[in-house]
mmCIF file of C-alpha atoms in Angstrom:
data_model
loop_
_atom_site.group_PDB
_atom_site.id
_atom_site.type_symbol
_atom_site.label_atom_id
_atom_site.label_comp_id
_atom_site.label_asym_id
_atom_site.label_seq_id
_atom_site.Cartn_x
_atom_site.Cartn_y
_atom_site.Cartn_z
ATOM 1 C CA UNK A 285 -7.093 2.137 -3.313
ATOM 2 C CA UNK A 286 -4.844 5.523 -2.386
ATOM 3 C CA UNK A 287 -7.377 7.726 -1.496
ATOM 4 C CA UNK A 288 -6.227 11.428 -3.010
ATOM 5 C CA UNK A 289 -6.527 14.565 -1.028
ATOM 6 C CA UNK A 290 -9.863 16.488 -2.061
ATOM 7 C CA UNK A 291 -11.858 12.993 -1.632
ATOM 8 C CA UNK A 292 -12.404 12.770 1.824
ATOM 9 C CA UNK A 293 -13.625 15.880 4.587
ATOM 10 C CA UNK A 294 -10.092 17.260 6.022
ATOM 11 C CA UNK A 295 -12.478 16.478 9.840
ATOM 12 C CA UNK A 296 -12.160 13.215 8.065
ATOM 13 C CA UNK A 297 -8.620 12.994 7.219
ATOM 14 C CA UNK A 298 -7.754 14.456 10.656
ATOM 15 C CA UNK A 299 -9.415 11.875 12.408
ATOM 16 C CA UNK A 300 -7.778 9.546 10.365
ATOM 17 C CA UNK A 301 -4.297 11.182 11.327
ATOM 18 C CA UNK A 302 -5.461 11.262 15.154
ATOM 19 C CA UNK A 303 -6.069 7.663 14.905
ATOM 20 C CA UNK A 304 -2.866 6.810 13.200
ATOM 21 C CA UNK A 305 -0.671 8.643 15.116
ATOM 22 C CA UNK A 306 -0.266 6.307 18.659
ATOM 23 C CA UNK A 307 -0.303 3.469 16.107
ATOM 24 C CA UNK A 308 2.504 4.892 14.175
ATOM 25 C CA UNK A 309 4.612 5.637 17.514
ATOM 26 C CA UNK A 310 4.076 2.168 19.002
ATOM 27 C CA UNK A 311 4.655 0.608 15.270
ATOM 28 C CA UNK A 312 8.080 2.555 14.947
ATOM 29 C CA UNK A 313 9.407 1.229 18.735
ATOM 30 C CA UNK A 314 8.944 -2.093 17.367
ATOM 31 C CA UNK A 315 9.839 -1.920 13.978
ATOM 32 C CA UNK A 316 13.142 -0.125 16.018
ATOM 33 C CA UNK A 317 13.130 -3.484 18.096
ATOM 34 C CA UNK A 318 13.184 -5.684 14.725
ATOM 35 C CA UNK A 319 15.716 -3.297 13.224
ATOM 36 C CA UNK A 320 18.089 -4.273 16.332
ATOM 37 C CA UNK A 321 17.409 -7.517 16.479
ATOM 38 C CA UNK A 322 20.058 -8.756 13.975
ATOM 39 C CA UNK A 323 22.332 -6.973 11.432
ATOM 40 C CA UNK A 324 20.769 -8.475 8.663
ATOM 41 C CA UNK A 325 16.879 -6.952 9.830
ATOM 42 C CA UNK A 326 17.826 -3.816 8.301
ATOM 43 C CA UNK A 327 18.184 -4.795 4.376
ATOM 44 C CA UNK A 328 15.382 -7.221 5.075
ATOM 45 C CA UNK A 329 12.748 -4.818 6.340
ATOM 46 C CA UNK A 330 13.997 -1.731 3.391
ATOM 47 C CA UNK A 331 13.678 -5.138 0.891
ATOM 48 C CA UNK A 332 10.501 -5.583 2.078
ATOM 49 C CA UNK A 333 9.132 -1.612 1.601
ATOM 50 C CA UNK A 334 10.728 -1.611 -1.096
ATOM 51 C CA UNK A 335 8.380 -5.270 -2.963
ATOM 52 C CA UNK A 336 5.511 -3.392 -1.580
ATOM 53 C CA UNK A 337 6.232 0.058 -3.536
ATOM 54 C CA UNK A 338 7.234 -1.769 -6.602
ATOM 55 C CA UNK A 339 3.968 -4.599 -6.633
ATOM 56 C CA UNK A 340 1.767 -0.940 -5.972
ATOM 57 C CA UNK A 341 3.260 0.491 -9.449
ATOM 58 C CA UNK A 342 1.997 -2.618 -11.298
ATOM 59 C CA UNK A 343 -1.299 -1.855 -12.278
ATOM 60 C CA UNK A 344 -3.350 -4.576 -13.265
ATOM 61 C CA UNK A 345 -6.673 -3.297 -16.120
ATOM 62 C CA UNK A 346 -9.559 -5.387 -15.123
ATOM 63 C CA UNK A 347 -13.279 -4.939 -17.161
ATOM 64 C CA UNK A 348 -15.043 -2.126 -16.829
ATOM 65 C CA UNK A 349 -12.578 0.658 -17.316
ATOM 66 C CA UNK A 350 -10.242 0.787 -13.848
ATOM 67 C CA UNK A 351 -7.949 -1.176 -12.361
ATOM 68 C CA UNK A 352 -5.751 -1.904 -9.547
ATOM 69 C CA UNK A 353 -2.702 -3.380 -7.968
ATOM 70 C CA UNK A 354 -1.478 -5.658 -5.271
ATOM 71 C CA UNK A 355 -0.114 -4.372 -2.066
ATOM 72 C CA UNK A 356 1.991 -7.133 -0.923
ATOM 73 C CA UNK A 357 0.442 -6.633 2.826
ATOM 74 C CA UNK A 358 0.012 -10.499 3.919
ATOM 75 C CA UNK A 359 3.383 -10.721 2.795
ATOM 76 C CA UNK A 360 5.048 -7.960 4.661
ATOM 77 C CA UNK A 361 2.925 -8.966 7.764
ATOM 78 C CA UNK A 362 3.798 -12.782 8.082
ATOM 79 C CA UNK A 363 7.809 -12.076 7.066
ATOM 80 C CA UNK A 364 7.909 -8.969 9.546
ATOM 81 C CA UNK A 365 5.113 -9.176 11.954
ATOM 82 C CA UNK A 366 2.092 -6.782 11.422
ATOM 83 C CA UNK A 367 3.817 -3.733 13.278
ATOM 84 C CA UNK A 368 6.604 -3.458 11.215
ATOM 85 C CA UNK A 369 4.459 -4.473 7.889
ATOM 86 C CA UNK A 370 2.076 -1.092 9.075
ATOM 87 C CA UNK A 371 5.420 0.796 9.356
ATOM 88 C CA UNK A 372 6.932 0.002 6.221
ATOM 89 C CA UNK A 373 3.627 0.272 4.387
ATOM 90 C CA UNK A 374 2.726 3.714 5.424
ATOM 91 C CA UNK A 375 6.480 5.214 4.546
ATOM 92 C CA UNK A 376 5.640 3.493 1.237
ATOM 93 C CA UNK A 377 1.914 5.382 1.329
ATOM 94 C CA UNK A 378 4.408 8.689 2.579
ATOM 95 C CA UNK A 379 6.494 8.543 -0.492
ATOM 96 C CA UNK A 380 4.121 7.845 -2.940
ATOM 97 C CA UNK A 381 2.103 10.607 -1.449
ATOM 98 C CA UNK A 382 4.765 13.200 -1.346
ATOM 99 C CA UNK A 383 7.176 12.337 -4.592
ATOM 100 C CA UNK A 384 4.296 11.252 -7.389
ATOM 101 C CA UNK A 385 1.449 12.191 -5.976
ATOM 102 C CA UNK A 386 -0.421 8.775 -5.861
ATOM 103 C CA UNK A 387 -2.727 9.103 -2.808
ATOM 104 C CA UNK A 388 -3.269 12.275 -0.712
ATOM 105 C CA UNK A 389 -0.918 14.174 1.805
ATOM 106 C CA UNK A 390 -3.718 14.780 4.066
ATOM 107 C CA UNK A 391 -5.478 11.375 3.316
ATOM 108 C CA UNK A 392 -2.334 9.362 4.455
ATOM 109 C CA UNK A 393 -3.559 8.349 8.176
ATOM 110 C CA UNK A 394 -6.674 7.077 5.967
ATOM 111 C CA UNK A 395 -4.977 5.047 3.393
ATOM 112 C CA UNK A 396 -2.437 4.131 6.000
ATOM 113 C CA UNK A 397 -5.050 2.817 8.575
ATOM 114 C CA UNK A 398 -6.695 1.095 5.645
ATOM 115 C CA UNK A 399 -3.718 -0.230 3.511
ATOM 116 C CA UNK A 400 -1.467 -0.842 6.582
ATOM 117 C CA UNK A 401 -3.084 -1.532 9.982
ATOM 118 C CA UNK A 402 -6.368 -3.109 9.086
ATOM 119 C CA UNK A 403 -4.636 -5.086 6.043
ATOM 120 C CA UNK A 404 -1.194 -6.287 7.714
ATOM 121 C CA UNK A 405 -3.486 -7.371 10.779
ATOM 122 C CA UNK A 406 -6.103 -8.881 8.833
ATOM 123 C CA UNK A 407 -3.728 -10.628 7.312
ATOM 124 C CA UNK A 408 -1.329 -11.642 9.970
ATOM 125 C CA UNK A 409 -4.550 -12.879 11.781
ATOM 126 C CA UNK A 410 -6.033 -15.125 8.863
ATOM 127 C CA UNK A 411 -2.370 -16.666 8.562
ATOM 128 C CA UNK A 412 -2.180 -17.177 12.326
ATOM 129 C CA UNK A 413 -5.779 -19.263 12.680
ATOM 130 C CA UNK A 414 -4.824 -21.186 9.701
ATOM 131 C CA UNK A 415 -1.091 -21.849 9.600
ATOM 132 C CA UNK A 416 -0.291 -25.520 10.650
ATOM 133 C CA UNK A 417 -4.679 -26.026 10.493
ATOM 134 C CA UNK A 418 -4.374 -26.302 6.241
ATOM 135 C CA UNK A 419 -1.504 -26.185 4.068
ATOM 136 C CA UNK A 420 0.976 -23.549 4.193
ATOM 137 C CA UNK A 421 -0.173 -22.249 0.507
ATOM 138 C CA UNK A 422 -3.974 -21.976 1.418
ATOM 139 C CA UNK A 423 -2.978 -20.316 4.579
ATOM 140 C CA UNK A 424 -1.137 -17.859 2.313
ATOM 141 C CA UNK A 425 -3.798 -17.267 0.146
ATOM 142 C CA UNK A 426 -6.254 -16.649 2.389
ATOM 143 C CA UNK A 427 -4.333 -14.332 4.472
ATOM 144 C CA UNK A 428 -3.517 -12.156 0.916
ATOM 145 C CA UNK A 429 -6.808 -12.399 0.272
ATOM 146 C CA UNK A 430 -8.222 -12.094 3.465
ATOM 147 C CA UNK A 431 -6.267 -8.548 3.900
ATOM 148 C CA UNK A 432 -6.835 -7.586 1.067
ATOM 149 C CA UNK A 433 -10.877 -7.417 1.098
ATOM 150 C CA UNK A 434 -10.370 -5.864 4.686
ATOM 151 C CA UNK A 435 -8.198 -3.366 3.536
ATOM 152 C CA UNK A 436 -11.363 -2.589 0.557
ATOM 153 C CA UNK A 437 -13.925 -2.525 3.211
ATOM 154 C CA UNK A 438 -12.335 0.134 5.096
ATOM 155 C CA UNK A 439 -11.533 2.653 1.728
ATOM 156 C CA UNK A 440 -15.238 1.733 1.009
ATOM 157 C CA UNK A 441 -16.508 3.012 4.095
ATOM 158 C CA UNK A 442 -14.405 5.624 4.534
ATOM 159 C CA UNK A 443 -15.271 6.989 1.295
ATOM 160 C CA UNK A 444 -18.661 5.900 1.130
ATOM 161 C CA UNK A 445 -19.721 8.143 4.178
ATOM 162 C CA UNK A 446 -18.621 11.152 2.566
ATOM 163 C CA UNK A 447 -21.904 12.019 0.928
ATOM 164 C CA UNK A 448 -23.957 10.833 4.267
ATOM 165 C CA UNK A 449 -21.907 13.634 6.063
ATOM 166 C CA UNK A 450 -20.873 16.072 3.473
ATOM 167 C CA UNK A 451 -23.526 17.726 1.133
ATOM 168 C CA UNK A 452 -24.202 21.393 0.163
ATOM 169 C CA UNK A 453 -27.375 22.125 -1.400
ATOM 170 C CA UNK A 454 -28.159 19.019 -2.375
ATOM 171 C CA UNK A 455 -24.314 18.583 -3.651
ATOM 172 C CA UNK A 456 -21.339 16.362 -2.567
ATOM 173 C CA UNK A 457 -18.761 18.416 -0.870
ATOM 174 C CA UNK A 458 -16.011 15.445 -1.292
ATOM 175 C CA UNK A 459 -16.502 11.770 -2.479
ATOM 176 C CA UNK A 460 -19.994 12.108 -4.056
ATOM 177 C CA UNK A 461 -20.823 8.080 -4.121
ATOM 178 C CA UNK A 462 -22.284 6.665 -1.046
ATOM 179 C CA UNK A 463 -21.876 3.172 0.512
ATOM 180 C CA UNK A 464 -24.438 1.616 -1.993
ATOM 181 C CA UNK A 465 -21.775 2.327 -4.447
ATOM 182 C CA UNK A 466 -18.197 2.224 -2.650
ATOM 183 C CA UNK A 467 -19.249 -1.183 -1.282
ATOM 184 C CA UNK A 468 -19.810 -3.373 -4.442
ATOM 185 C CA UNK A 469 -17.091 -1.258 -6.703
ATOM 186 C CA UNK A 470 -14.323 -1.148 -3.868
ATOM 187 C CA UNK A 471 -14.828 -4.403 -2.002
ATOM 188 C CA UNK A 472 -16.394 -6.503 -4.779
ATOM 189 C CA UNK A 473 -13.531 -5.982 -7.314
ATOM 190 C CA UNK A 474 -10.916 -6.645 -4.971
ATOM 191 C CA UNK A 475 -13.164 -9.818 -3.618
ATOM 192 C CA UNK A 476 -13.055 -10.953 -7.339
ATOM 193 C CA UNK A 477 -9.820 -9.929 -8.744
ATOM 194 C CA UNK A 478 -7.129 -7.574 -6.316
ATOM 195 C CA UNK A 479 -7.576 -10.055 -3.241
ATOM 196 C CA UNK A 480 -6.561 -13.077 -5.839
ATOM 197 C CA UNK A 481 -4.295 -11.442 -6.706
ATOM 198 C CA UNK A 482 -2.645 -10.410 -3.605
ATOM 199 C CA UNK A 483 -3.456 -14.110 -2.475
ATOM 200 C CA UNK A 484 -1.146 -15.735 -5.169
ATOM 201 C CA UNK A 485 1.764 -13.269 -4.672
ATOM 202 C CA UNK A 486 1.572 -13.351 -0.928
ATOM 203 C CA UNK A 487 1.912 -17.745 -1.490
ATOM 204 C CA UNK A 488 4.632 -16.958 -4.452
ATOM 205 C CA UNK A 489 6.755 -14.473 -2.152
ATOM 206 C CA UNK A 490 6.404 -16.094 1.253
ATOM 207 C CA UNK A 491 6.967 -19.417 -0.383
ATOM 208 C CA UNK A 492 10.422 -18.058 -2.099
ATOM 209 C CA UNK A 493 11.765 -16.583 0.980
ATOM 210 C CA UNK A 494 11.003 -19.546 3.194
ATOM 211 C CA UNK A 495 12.925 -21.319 0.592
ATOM 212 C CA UNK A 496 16.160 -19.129 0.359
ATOM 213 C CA UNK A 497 16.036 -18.974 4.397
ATOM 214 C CA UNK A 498 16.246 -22.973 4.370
ATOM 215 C CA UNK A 499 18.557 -23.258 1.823
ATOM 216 C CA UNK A 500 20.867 -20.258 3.766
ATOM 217 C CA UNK A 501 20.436 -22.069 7.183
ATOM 218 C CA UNK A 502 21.646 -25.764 5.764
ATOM 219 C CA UNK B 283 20.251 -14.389 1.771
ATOM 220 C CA UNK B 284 21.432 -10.723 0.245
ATOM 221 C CA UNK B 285 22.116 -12.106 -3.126
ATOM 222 C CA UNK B 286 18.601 -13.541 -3.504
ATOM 223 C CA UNK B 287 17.421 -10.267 -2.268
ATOM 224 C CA UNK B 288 18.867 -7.811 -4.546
ATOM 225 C CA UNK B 289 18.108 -10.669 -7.811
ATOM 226 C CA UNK B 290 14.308 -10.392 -6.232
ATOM 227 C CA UNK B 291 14.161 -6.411 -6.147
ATOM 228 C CA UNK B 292 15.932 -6.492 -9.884
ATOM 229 C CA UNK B 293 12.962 -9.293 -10.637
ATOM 230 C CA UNK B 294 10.190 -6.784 -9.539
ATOM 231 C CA UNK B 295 11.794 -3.719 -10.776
ATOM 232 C CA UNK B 296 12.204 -5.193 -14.308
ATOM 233 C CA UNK B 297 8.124 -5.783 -13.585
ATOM 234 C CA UNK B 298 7.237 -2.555 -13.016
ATOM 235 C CA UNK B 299 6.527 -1.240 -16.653
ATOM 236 C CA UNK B 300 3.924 -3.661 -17.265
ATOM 237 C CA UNK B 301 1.376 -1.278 -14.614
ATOM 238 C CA UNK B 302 1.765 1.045 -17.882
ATOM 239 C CA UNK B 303 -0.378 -1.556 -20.011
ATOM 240 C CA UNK B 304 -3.509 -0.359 -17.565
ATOM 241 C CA UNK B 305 -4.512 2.939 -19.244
ATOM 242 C CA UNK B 306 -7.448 3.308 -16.652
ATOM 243 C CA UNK B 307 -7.043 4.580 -12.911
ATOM 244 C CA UNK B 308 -8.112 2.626 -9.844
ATOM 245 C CA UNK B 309 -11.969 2.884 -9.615
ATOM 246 C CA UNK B 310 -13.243 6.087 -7.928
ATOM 247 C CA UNK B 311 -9.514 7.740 -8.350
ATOM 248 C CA UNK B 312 -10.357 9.877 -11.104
ATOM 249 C CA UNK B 313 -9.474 13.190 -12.405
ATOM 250 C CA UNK B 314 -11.423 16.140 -10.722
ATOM 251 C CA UNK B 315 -12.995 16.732 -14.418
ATOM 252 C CA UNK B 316 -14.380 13.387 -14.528
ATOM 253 C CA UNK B 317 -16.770 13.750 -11.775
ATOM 254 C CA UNK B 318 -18.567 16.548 -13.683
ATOM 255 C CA UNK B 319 -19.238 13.705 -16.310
ATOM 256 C CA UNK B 320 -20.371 11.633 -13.546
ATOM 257 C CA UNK B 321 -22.600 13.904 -11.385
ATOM 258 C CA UNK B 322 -22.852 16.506 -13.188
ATOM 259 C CA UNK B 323 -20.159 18.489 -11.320
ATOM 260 C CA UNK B 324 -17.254 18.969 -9.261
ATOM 261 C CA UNK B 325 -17.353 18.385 -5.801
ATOM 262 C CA UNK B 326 -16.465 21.398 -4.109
ATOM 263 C CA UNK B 327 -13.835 20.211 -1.377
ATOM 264 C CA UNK B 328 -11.845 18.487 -3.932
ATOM 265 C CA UNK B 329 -10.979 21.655 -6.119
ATOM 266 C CA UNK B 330 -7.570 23.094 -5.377
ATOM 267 C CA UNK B 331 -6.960 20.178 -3.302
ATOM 268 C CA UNK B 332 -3.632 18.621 -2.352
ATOM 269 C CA UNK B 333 0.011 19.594 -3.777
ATOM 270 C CA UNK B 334 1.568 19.264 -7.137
ATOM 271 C CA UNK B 335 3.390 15.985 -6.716
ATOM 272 C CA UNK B 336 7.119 16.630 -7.846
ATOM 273 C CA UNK B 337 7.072 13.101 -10.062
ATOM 274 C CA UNK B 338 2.941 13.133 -10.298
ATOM 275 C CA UNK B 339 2.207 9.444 -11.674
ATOM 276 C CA UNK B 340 5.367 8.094 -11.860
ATOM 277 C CA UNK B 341 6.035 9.961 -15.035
ATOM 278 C CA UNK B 342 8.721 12.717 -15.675
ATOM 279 C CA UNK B 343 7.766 15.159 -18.360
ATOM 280 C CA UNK B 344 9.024 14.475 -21.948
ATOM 281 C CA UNK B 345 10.968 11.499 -20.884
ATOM 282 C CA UNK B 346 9.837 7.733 -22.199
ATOM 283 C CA UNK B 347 7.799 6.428 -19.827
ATOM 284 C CA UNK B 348 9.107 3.162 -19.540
ATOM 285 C CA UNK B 349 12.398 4.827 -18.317
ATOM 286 C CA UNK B 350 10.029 7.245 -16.239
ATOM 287 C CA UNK B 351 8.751 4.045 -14.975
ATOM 288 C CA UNK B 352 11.962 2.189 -13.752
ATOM 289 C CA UNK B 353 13.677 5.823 -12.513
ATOM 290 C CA UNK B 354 10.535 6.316 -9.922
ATOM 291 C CA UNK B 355 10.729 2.560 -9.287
ATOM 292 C CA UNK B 356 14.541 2.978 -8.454
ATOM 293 C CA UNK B 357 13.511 6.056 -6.325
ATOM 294 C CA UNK B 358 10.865 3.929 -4.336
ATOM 295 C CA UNK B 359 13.687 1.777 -3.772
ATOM 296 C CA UNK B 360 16.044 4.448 -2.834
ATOM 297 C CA UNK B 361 13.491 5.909 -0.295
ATOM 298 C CA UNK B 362 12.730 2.350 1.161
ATOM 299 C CA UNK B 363 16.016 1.663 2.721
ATOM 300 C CA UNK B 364 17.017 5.244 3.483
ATOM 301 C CA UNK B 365 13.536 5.215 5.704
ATOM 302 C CA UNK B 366 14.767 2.360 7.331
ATOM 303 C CA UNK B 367 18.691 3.194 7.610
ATOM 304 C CA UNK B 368 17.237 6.475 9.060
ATOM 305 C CA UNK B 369 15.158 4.478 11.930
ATOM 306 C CA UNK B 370 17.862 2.403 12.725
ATOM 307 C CA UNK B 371 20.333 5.259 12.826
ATOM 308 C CA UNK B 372 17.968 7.484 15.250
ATOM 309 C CA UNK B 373 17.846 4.122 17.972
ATOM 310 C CA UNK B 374 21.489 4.154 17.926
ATOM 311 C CA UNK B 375 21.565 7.702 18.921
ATOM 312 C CA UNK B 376 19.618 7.345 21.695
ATOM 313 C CA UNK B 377 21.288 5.057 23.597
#
């Protein structure tokens, strides 16, 4: 799901960036906020970057040639709150981006906006309407898997509407496959597989902590 | 609660070689080459684009890639808290 630099317009990455940037500002004050709030918030929130880098390395072949990875969004959203799971994600999307090259320089408000915002919110919001409605582990799933897809839609459209916007005599500037093709690769395979997935580790990791957090307040 | 932290990390760190098993990229994150077997050609904007990644894909020249692997997995780590101990560090000076 990284989007690489070259892929997307730079109008489109800037945008991107413009959008990101008040989000990132307000996202750091309160991830500065959780950070303060006890002594402890510190290793808990680096802990938490850190699950999300590692689950992003393990890529996962599915049929058909490609594959993919979980993100550990839902996760880092209910443990954190989705303002510091945006925050941590996108350093995560920074380093990645800047060390190994995995996702664009440029392209980082875009996968950050797509990986981060719209996935730690969708995700904070499924858990919210369902939490104390179902049982805790659907409500986990859904909100990994609810993110998840979210998170798909928005690389599919952003990549998707490079060809509507982008052509030069008759030839793709950027991303040369339009929404008729981002949609059902992107979003179908992580309806089917990634946002699975992402549902069982969000209900595994969630589940764990909850557990060590009773076990250290008894 | 740091104990089961740090066994966690070492749990998903010891994971991390098993992405190597997928030989194939993420759909649509191909090599600029690729597209010419797809289209027909390269798109223009995404020649020359970007920087040469000092680690590019987790792997460090010549070296075994499961140890590649678990060294940029350590780094990710690394980089993780020293974002963080930077943020908190910056507050602090503020005030």
């Amino acid at each position: 799901m990284h989007i690489p630099d070259g892929f997307i317009s730079p109008s489109t990455s800037i945008t991107a960036l413009a959008l990101a940037a008040p989000l990132w500002w307000y996202g750091m004050k309160k991830a500065k906020e959780l950070l303060d709030s006890h002594e402890d918030a510190v290793t808990f929130l680096s802990s938490m970057a850190a699950f999300s880098f590692l689950i992003m390395m393990i890529n996962i072949p599915i049929p058909g040639g490609t594959s993919g990875h979980a993100i550990g969004m839902a996760v880092l959203a209910i443990l954190l709150g989705p303002w510091a799971a945006f925050i941590a994600i996108s350093a995560v999307l920074f380093f990645q981006a800047v060390l190994f090259g995995d996702g664009g320089i440029l392209a980082l408000g875009a996968n950050s906006l797509a990986m981060g915002f719209v996935g730690s919110f969708g995700s904070y919001y499924f858990y919210r309407l369902l939490h104390n409605r179902t049982s805790q582990s659907l409500a986990l799933f859904v909100a990994g898997y609810g993110g998840m897809v979210l998170a798909s839609v928005a690389i599919a459209l952003i990549l998707g509407i490079q060809p509507m916007l982008f052509m030069e005599d008759g030839k793709a500037l950027y991303f040369p496959f339009g929404l008729d093709v981002t949609i059902p690769a992107v979003v179908g395979s992580h309806m089917l597989i990634f946002g699975v997935i992402e549902g069982f580790v969000t209900v595994a990791v969630v589940r764990f902590f909850e557990k060590i957090k009773r076990v250290a307040s008894a | 609660m740091r104990k089961e932290i740090v066994i966690f990390l070492i749990i998903m760190l010891v994971l991390t070689p098993f992405g190597l098993i997928s030989e194939y990229p993420a759909w649509g994150e191909w090599g600029i080459e690729e597209f010419r077997g797809l289209v027909g050609y390269i798109p223009a904007g995404m020649q020359n684009a970007g920087i040469q990644a000092p680690i590019p894909d987790y792997e460090f020249g010549g070296m075994n890639s499961i140890f590649s692997t678990l060294i940029s997995a350590m780094i990710g780590i690394v980089a993780s808290f020293g974002f963080f101990l930077a943020l908190k560090h910056i507050k602090t000076k503020q005030r």
